[in-house]
mmCIF file of C-alpha atoms in Angstrom:
data_model
loop_
_atom_site.group_PDB
_atom_site.id
_atom_site.type_symbol
_atom_site.label_atom_id
_atom_site.label_comp_id
_atom_site.label_asym_id
_atom_site.label_seq_id
_atom_site.Cartn_x
_atom_site.Cartn_y
_atom_site.Cartn_z
ATOM 1 C CA UNK A 114 155.664 35.275 72.510
ATOM 2 C CA UNK A 115 152.232 34.500 73.978
ATOM 3 C CA UNK A 116 153.164 36.478 77.079
ATOM 4 C CA UNK A 117 154.141 39.509 75.013
ATOM 5 C CA UNK A 118 150.913 39.312 73.029
ATOM 6 C CA UNK A 119 148.929 39.089 76.233
ATOM 7 C CA UNK A 120 150.697 42.114 77.674
ATOM 8 C CA UNK A 121 150.069 44.058 74.468
ATOM 9 C CA UNK A 122 146.370 43.175 74.548
ATOM 10 C CA UNK A 123 146.041 44.331 78.151
ATOM 11 C CA UNK A 124 147.834 47.588 77.312
ATOM 12 C CA UNK A 125 145.467 48.252 74.394
ATOM 13 C CA UNK A 126 142.379 47.518 76.497
ATOM 14 C CA UNK A 127 143.541 49.840 79.273
ATOM 15 C CA UNK A 128 144.167 52.597 76.740
ATOM 16 C CA UNK A 129 140.692 52.135 75.224
ATOM 17 C CA UNK A 130 139.043 52.236 78.637
ATOM 18 C CA UNK A 131 140.894 55.440 79.404
ATOM 19 C CA UNK A 132 139.721 56.971 76.149
ATOM 20 C CA UNK A 133 136.092 56.030 76.783
ATOM 21 C CA UNK A 134 136.305 57.431 80.322
ATOM 22 C CA UNK A 135 137.519 60.798 79.080
ATOM 23 C CA UNK A 136 135.022 61.125 76.210
ATOM 24 C CA UNK A 137 132.550 63.957 76.722
ATOM 25 C CA UNK A 138 128.873 62.948 76.238
ATOM 26 C CA UNK A 139 128.515 65.057 73.068
ATOM 27 C CA UNK A 140 131.533 63.319 71.505
ATOM 28 C CA UNK A 141 129.464 60.119 71.460
ATOM 29 C CA UNK A 142 126.462 61.702 69.699
ATOM 30 C CA UNK A 143 124.892 63.524 72.631
ATOM 31 C CA UNK A 144 124.557 67.290 72.723
ATOM 32 C CA UNK A 145 126.760 69.672 74.683
ATOM 33 C CA UNK A 146 123.732 70.903 76.613
ATOM 34 C CA UNK A 147 125.523 73.830 78.204
ATOM 35 C CA UNK A 148 126.597 75.081 74.787
ATOM 36 C CA UNK A 149 123.132 74.488 73.316
ATOM 37 C CA UNK A 150 121.580 76.554 76.095
ATOM 38 C CA UNK A 151 124.124 79.310 75.545
ATOM 39 C CA UNK A 152 123.472 79.448 71.803
ATOM 40 C CA UNK A 153 119.718 78.898 71.666
ATOM 41 C CA UNK A 154 117.898 79.814 74.867
ATOM 42 C CA UNK A 155 117.859 83.612 74.520
ATOM 43 C CA UNK A 156 116.599 83.347 70.925
ATOM 44 C CA UNK A 157 113.889 80.900 71.974
ATOM 45 C CA UNK A 158 112.790 83.195 74.799
ATOM 46 C CA UNK A 159 112.577 86.106 72.357
ATOM 47 C CA UNK A 160 110.557 84.053 69.857
ATOM 48 C CA UNK A 161 108.076 83.084 72.558
ATOM 49 C CA UNK A 162 107.806 86.694 73.696
ATOM 50 C CA UNK A 163 107.009 87.795 70.136
ATOM 51 C CA UNK A 164 104.088 85.373 70.274
ATOM 52 C CA UNK A 165 102.939 86.725 73.662
ATOM 53 C CA UNK A 166 104.085 83.501 75.323
ATOM 54 C CA UNK A 167 106.488 82.939 78.190
ATOM 55 C CA UNK A 168 109.350 80.481 78.607
ATOM 56 C CA UNK A 169 108.797 78.270 81.644
ATOM 57 C CA UNK A 170 105.024 77.982 81.257
ATOM 58 C CA UNK A 171 103.400 74.525 80.887
ATOM 59 C CA UNK A 172 103.487 72.903 77.458
ATOM 60 C CA UNK A 173 101.639 70.242 75.481
ATOM 61 C CA UNK A 174 102.733 68.440 72.311
ATOM 62 C CA UNK A 175 100.681 66.930 69.501
ATOM 63 C CA UNK A 176 102.122 64.693 66.764
ATOM 64 C CA UNK A 177 100.494 63.871 63.422
ATOM 65 C CA UNK A 178 102.121 61.036 61.487
ATOM 66 C CA UNK A 179 100.492 61.444 58.086
ATOM 67 C CA UNK A 180 101.563 65.064 57.656
ATOM 68 C CA UNK A 181 104.913 64.733 59.504
ATOM 69 C CA UNK A 182 104.013 67.453 62.013
ATOM 70 C CA UNK A 183 104.781 68.075 65.677
ATOM 71 C CA UNK A 184 102.880 70.907 67.336
ATOM 72 C CA UNK A 185 104.269 72.614 70.434
ATOM 73 C CA UNK A 186 101.656 74.384 72.543
ATOM 74 C CA UNK A 187 102.414 76.725 75.459
ATOM 75 C CA UNK A 188 99.936 77.673 78.183
ATOM 76 C CA UNK A 189 98.850 81.291 78.434
ATOM 77 C CA UNK A 190 95.904 82.587 80.438
ATOM 78 C CA UNK A 191 94.852 79.094 81.486
ATOM 79 C CA UNK A 192 94.664 77.709 77.927
ATOM 80 C CA UNK A 193 97.232 76.264 75.559
ATOM 81 C CA UNK A 194 98.174 78.298 72.501
ATOM 82 C CA UNK A 195 100.024 76.952 69.485
ATOM 83 C CA UNK A 196 103.597 78.241 69.481
ATOM 84 C CA UNK A 197 105.091 76.421 66.516
ATOM 85 C CA UNK A 198 104.628 73.462 64.181
ATOM 86 C CA UNK A 199 107.823 71.503 63.563
ATOM 87 C CA UNK A 200 108.421 69.187 60.623
ATOM 88 C CA UNK A 201 109.117 65.597 61.675
ATOM 89 C CA UNK A 202 112.201 64.516 59.752
ATOM 90 C CA UNK A 203 111.583 60.784 60.133
ATOM 91 C CA UNK A 204 109.296 58.240 61.761
ATOM 92 C CA UNK A 205 108.948 54.558 60.975
ATOM 93 C CA UNK A 206 106.285 52.009 60.168
ATOM 94 C CA UNK A 207 102.805 52.901 58.975
ATOM 95 C CA UNK A 208 99.628 54.484 60.306
ATOM 96 C CA UNK A 209 98.523 52.547 63.368
ATOM 97 C CA UNK A 210 99.788 51.864 66.890
ATOM 98 C CA UNK A 211 102.921 50.082 67.997
ATOM 99 C CA UNK A 212 102.199 46.517 69.136
ATOM 100 C CA UNK A 213 105.469 44.827 70.040
ATOM 101 C CA UNK A 214 109.207 45.205 70.374
ATOM 102 C CA UNK A 215 110.926 45.198 66.998
ATOM 103 C CA UNK A 216 107.876 45.879 64.812
ATOM 104 C CA UNK A 217 109.388 49.179 63.654
ATOM 105 C CA UNK A 218 106.201 51.082 64.455
ATOM 106 C CA UNK A 219 106.185 54.585 65.908
ATOM 107 C CA UNK A 220 103.505 54.641 68.639
ATOM 108 C CA UNK A 221 100.141 56.370 68.689
ATOM 109 C CA UNK A 222 98.139 57.322 71.758
ATOM 110 C CA UNK A 223 98.175 59.576 74.796
ATOM 111 C CA UNK A 224 101.501 59.787 76.630
ATOM 112 C CA UNK A 225 102.943 61.769 79.533
ATOM 113 C CA UNK A 226 106.558 62.917 79.933
ATOM 114 C CA UNK A 227 108.051 63.746 83.339
ATOM 115 C CA UNK A 228 111.541 64.899 84.342
ATOM 116 C CA UNK A 229 112.940 61.372 84.491
ATOM 117 C CA UNK A 230 112.076 60.827 80.822
ATOM 118 C CA UNK A 231 114.166 63.757 79.603
ATOM 119 C CA UNK A 232 117.399 62.500 78.013
ATOM 120 C CA UNK A 233 120.099 65.185 77.728
ATOM 121 C CA UNK A 234 122.702 62.464 77.089
ATOM 122 C CA UNK A 235 120.901 60.794 74.172
ATOM 123 C CA UNK A 236 123.042 59.421 71.344
ATOM 124 C CA UNK A 237 120.553 61.243 69.097
ATOM 125 C CA UNK A 238 121.593 64.697 70.343
ATOM 126 C CA UNK A 239 118.721 65.336 72.781
ATOM 127 C CA UNK A 240 115.606 63.269 73.443
ATOM 128 C CA UNK A 241 112.670 62.533 75.688
ATOM 129 C CA UNK A 242 111.065 59.148 76.256
ATOM 130 C CA UNK A 243 107.365 59.007 75.385
ATOM 131 C CA UNK A 244 106.678 56.481 78.131
ATOM 132 C CA UNK A 245 105.631 53.589 75.896
ATOM 133 C CA UNK A 246 104.129 51.244 76.963
ATOM 134 C CA UNK A 247 101.606 53.322 78.913
ATOM 135 C CA UNK A 248 98.616 51.941 80.851
ATOM 136 C CA UNK A 249 96.615 51.423 77.644
ATOM 137 C CA UNK A 250 99.478 49.651 75.889
ATOM 138 C CA UNK A 251 100.103 47.362 78.866
ATOM 139 C CA UNK A 252 96.396 46.529 79.158
ATOM 140 C CA UNK A 253 96.505 45.388 75.529
ATOM 141 C CA UNK A 254 99.660 43.320 75.964
ATOM 142 C CA UNK A 255 101.840 45.647 73.920
ATOM 143 C CA UNK A 256 105.546 45.754 74.588
ATOM 144 C CA UNK A 257 108.487 47.885 73.547
ATOM 145 C CA UNK A 258 111.029 50.261 75.003
ATOM 146 C CA UNK A 259 112.998 53.446 74.415
ATOM 147 C CA UNK A 260 110.424 55.089 72.145
ATOM 148 C CA UNK A 261 111.660 58.646 71.890
ATOM 149 C CA UNK A 262 111.278 62.041 70.309
ATOM 150 C CA UNK A 263 114.893 62.878 69.450
ATOM 151 C CA UNK A 264 117.327 64.651 67.145
ATOM 152 C CA UNK A 265 119.032 63.476 63.943
ATOM 153 C CA UNK A 266 116.937 62.242 61.005
ATOM 154 C CA UNK A 267 116.850 58.468 61.486
ATOM 155 C CA UNK A 268 114.171 56.552 63.326
ATOM 156 C CA UNK A 269 113.229 53.013 64.259
ATOM 157 C CA UNK A 270 109.989 53.453 66.175
ATOM 158 C CA UNK A 271 110.795 57.010 67.271
ATOM 159 C CA UNK A 272 110.138 60.532 66.001
ATOM 160 C CA UNK A 273 113.312 62.217 64.702
ATOM 161 C CA UNK A 274 113.176 66.011 64.647
ATOM 162 C CA UNK A 275 116.717 66.981 63.472
ATOM 163 C CA UNK A 276 119.202 68.383 65.984
ATOM 164 C CA UNK A 277 118.022 71.964 65.511
ATOM 165 C CA UNK A 278 114.389 70.991 65.944
ATOM 166 C CA UNK A 279 114.863 68.902 69.071
ATOM 167 C CA UNK A 280 117.006 71.611 70.657
ATOM 168 C CA UNK A 281 114.125 74.074 70.604
ATOM 169 C CA UNK A 282 111.520 71.518 71.648
ATOM 170 C CA UNK A 283 113.706 70.050 74.389
ATOM 171 C CA UNK A 284 114.774 73.376 75.881
ATOM 172 C CA UNK A 285 111.193 74.657 76.049
ATOM 173 C CA UNK A 286 110.070 71.388 77.663
ATOM 174 C CA UNK A 287 112.977 71.514 80.109
ATOM 175 C CA UNK A 288 112.111 75.075 81.146
ATOM 176 C CA UNK A 289 108.444 74.118 81.600
ATOM 177 C CA UNK A 290 109.450 71.315 83.965
ATOM 178 C CA UNK A 291 111.780 73.681 85.811
ATOM 179 C CA UNK A 292 108.900 76.154 86.057
ATOM 180 C CA UNK A 293 106.708 73.733 87.994
ATOM 181 C CA UNK A 294 104.959 71.542 85.417
ATOM 182 C CA UNK A 295 105.301 68.010 86.782
ATOM 183 C CA UNK A 296 104.766 66.349 83.398
ATOM 184 C CA UNK A 297 103.586 67.306 79.924
ATOM 185 C CA UNK A 298 101.176 65.470 77.665
ATOM 186 C CA UNK A 299 102.055 64.189 74.197
ATOM 187 C CA UNK A 300 99.093 63.279 71.975
ATOM 188 C CA UNK A 301 100.193 61.110 69.047
ATOM 189 C CA UNK A 302 97.714 60.766 66.167
ATOM 190 C CA UNK A 303 97.874 59.019 62.794
ATOM 191 C CA UNK A 304 96.403 62.128 61.136
ATOM 192 C CA UNK A 305 94.220 65.106 62.044
ATOM 193 C CA UNK A 306 91.178 63.378 63.454
ATOM 194 C CA UNK A 307 88.458 65.183 61.527
ATOM 195 C CA UNK A 308 85.289 63.404 60.432
ATOM 196 C CA UNK A 309 86.461 63.583 56.815
ATOM 197 C CA UNK A 310 89.800 61.945 57.587
ATOM 198 C CA UNK A 311 88.150 59.230 59.668
ATOM 199 C CA UNK A 312 85.861 58.421 56.723
ATOM 200 C CA UNK A 313 88.915 57.919 54.498
ATOM 201 C CA UNK A 314 89.983 55.081 56.780
ATOM 202 C CA UNK A 315 86.605 53.468 57.428
ATOM 203 C CA UNK A 316 87.980 50.078 56.342
ATOM 204 C CA UNK A 317 91.005 50.183 58.633
ATOM 205 C CA UNK A 318 91.367 47.561 61.375
ATOM 206 C CA UNK A 319 92.337 50.470 63.633
ATOM 207 C CA UNK A 320 89.081 52.395 63.150
ATOM 208 C CA UNK A 321 87.838 51.659 66.683
ATOM 209 C CA UNK A 322 91.152 52.684 68.230
ATOM 210 C CA UNK A 323 91.272 55.842 66.137
ATOM 211 C CA UNK A 324 87.686 56.705 67.097
ATOM 212 C CA UNK A 325 88.767 56.646 70.745
ATOM 213 C CA UNK A 326 91.731 58.892 69.909
ATOM 214 C CA UNK A 327 89.353 61.234 68.102
ATOM 215 C CA UNK A 328 87.485 61.839 71.366
ATOM 216 C CA UNK A 329 90.690 63.310 72.803
ATOM 217 C CA UNK A 330 91.444 65.248 69.636
ATOM 218 C CA UNK A 331 87.960 66.793 69.600
ATOM 219 C CA UNK A 332 88.079 67.750 73.276
ATOM 220 C CA UNK A 333 91.430 69.488 72.917
ATOM 221 C CA UNK A 334 90.215 71.303 69.814
ATOM 222 C CA UNK A 335 87.310 72.619 71.891
ATOM 223 C CA UNK A 336 89.033 73.679 75.121
ATOM 224 C CA UNK A 337 92.831 73.719 74.554
ATOM 225 C CA UNK A 338 93.391 72.138 77.970
ATOM 226 C CA UNK A 339 95.107 68.996 79.258
ATOM 227 C CA UNK A 340 93.127 65.836 78.667
ATOM 228 C CA UNK A 341 91.803 63.627 81.432
ATOM 229 C CA UNK A 342 92.511 60.179 79.993
ATOM 230 C CA UNK A 343 91.826 56.828 81.644
ATOM 231 C CA UNK A 344 91.780 53.236 80.396
ATOM 232 C CA UNK A 345 88.525 51.299 80.698
ATOM 233 C CA UNK A 346 88.077 47.782 79.305
ATOM 234 C CA UNK A 347 91.360 48.111 77.400
ATOM 235 C CA UNK A 348 90.201 51.286 75.656
ATOM 236 C CA UNK A 349 91.059 54.943 76.065
ATOM 237 C CA UNK A 350 88.348 56.985 77.743
ATOM 238 C CA UNK A 351 88.490 60.786 77.692
ATOM 239 C CA UNK A 352 86.415 62.461 80.388
ATOM 240 C CA UNK A 353 85.666 66.127 81.235
#
């Protein structure tokens, strides 16, 4: 009897392995990227054209937690122009940076996304990795992994954009990287960093950190160009 049970167990395991081997990526939660391109890319190109923008040009993304907004900017004539503001379906934690693995916080700061961080096989439809922890996070002893902008509407430390939202964002980013942009910047803010909003949070323990972020926010508002960001004495420094 034990031998028969053992044989049955082996048979079941082999069958399961075969099933997993034959599953397509999108059957496990990932997108069918070829189909997404077929359905969406021509419409996205047309929408950009209507805004006097071109698919394949460099991009930049800004995220604002408090108002659940993701801005997608596309370069035109040497400067970035706002293409569209997407509604963030879900992010987790509260205003303030991520500090450690498992704290449930969505990160804040200045991040860079290259080709290797694009995730067409994400279980959350499509995604890109923000690159947390970056040099600033590491200098401050902050840890964590797999912090993404992705599809669906559930998040533990990530920014969930819905499948439809991430398709447009991801395809435009993918085309920018194909077009020669080596990496695109993602600026993640707690809120729009105006003087008035900073004053609302004057008692926050993150005021110093947010003041450093504001330097980047102000510079981009002035020149609509990529930021030159370094880390000095464990703080962000934005230089011309």
